[in-house]
Tab-separated table of C-alpha atoms in Angstrom:
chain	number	residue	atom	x	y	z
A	258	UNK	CA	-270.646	-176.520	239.675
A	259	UNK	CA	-274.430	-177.654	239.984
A	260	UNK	CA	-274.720	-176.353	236.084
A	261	UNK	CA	-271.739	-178.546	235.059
A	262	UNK	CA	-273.069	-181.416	237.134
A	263	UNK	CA	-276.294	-181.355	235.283
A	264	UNK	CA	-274.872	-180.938	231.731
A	265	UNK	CA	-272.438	-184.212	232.535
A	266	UNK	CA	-275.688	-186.062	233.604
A	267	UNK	CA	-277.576	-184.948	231.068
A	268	UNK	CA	-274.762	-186.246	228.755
A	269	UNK	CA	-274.677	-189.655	230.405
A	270	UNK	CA	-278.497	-189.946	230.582
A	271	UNK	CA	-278.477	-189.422	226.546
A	272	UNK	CA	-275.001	-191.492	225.818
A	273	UNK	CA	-275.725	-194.192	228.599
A	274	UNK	CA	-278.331	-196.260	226.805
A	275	UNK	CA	-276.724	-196.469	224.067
A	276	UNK	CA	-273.586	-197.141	225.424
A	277	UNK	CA	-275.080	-199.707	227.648
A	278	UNK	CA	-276.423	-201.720	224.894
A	279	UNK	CA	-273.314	-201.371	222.423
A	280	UNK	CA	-271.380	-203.101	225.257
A	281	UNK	CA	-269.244	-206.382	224.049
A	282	UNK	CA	-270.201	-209.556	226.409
A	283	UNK	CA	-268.476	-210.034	229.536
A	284	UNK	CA	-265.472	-211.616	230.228
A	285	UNK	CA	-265.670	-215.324	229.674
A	286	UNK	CA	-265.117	-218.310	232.259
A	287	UNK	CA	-261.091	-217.744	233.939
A	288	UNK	CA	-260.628	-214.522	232.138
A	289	UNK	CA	-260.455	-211.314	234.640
A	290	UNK	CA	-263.122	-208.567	233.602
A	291	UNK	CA	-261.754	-204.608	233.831
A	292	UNK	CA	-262.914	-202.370	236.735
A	293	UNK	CA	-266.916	-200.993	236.320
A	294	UNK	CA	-266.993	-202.300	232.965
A	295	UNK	CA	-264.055	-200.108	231.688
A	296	UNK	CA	-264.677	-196.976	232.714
A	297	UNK	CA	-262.895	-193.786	231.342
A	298	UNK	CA	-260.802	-195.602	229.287
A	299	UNK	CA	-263.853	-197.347	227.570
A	300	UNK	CA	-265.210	-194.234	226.933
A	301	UNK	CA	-262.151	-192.542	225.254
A	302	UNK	CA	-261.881	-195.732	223.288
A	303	UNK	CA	-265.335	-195.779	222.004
A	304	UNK	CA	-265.036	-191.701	221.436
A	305	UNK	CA	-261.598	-192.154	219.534
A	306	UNK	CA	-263.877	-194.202	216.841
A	307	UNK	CA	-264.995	-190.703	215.634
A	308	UNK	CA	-261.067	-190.263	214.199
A	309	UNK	CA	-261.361	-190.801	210.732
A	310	UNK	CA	-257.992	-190.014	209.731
A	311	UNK	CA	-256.228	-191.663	212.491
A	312	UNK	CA	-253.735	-188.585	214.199
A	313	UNK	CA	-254.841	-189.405	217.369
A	314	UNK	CA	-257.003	-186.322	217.675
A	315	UNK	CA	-260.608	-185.323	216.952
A	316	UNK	CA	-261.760	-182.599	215.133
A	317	UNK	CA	-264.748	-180.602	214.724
A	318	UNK	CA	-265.146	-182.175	210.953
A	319	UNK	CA	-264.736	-185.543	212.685
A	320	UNK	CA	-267.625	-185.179	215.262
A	321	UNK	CA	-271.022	-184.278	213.815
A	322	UNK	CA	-273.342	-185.558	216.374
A	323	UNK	CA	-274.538	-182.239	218.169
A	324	UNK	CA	-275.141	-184.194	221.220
A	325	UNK	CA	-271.368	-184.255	221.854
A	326	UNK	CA	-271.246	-180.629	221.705
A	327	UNK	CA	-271.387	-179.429	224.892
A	328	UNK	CA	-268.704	-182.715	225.954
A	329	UNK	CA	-266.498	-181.228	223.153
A	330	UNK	CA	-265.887	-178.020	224.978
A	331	UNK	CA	-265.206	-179.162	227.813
A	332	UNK	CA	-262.591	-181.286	226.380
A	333	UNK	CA	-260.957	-179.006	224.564
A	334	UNK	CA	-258.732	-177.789	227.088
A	335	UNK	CA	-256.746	-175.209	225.071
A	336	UNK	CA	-259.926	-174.256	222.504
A	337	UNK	CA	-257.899	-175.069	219.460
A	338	UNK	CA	-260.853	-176.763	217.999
A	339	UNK	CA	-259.115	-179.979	218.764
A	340	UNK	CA	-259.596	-182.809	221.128
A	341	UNK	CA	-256.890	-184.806	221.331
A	342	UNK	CA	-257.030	-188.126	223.263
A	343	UNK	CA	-254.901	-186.829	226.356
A	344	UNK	CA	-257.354	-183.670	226.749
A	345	UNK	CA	-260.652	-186.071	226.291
A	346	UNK	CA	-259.152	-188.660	229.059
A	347	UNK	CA	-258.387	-186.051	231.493
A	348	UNK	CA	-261.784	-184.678	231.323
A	349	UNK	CA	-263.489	-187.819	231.274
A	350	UNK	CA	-261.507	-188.623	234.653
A	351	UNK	CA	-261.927	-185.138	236.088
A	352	UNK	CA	-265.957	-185.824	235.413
A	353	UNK	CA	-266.098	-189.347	236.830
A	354	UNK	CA	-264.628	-188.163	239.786
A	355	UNK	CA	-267.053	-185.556	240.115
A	356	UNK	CA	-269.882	-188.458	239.682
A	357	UNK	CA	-268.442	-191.304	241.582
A	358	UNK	CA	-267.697	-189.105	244.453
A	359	UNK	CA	-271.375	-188.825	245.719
A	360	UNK	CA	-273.491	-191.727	247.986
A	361	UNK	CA	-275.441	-194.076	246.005
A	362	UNK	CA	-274.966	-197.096	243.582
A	363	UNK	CA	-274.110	-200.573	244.847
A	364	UNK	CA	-272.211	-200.380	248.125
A	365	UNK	CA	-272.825	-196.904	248.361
């Protein structure tokens, strides 16, 4: 559990600043803004961008960047060699769960 914890922060630590600064602005005067910035859904979104071919699923020939690696097998629920978007949102909630469930942060 520790291990896995460490390996998802190490994840966000390397994503996070780059994820931070490819944000789009806010939402503008009157217009309603999604919950912490968009959270897993966000994520899968910006992820999904790595599906060249457009089936809705990513693929080892699809995602180069090592970084992802150790994300990618997690994700890949049934180790098919495919992540399809249902597998990579149900992780990404399963791990934000993990993280959001501690003390700390604003109001925390």
């Amino acid at each position: 559990m520790l291990r896995q914890t460490l390996i998802a922060g190490g994840l966000f630590a390397l994503c996070g600043p780059g994820i931070v600064f490819a944000q789009p602005p806010g939402p503008r005067r009157g217009e309603r803004g999604g919950p912490g910035g968009g959270g897993v859904e966000a994520a899968v979104t910006k992820l999904m961008v790595f599906d060249a071919d457009k089936d809705g699923k990513l693929s080892n020939a699809e995602v180069t960047d090592t970084r992802l690696t150790p994300l990618w097998e997690r994700c890949d629920a049934d180790k098919d060699g495919v992540v399809t978007k249902d597998e990579l949102t149900a992780q990404l909630t399963k791990e934000a769960a993990t993280l959001g469930s501690g003390r700390g942060g604003p109001g925390g």
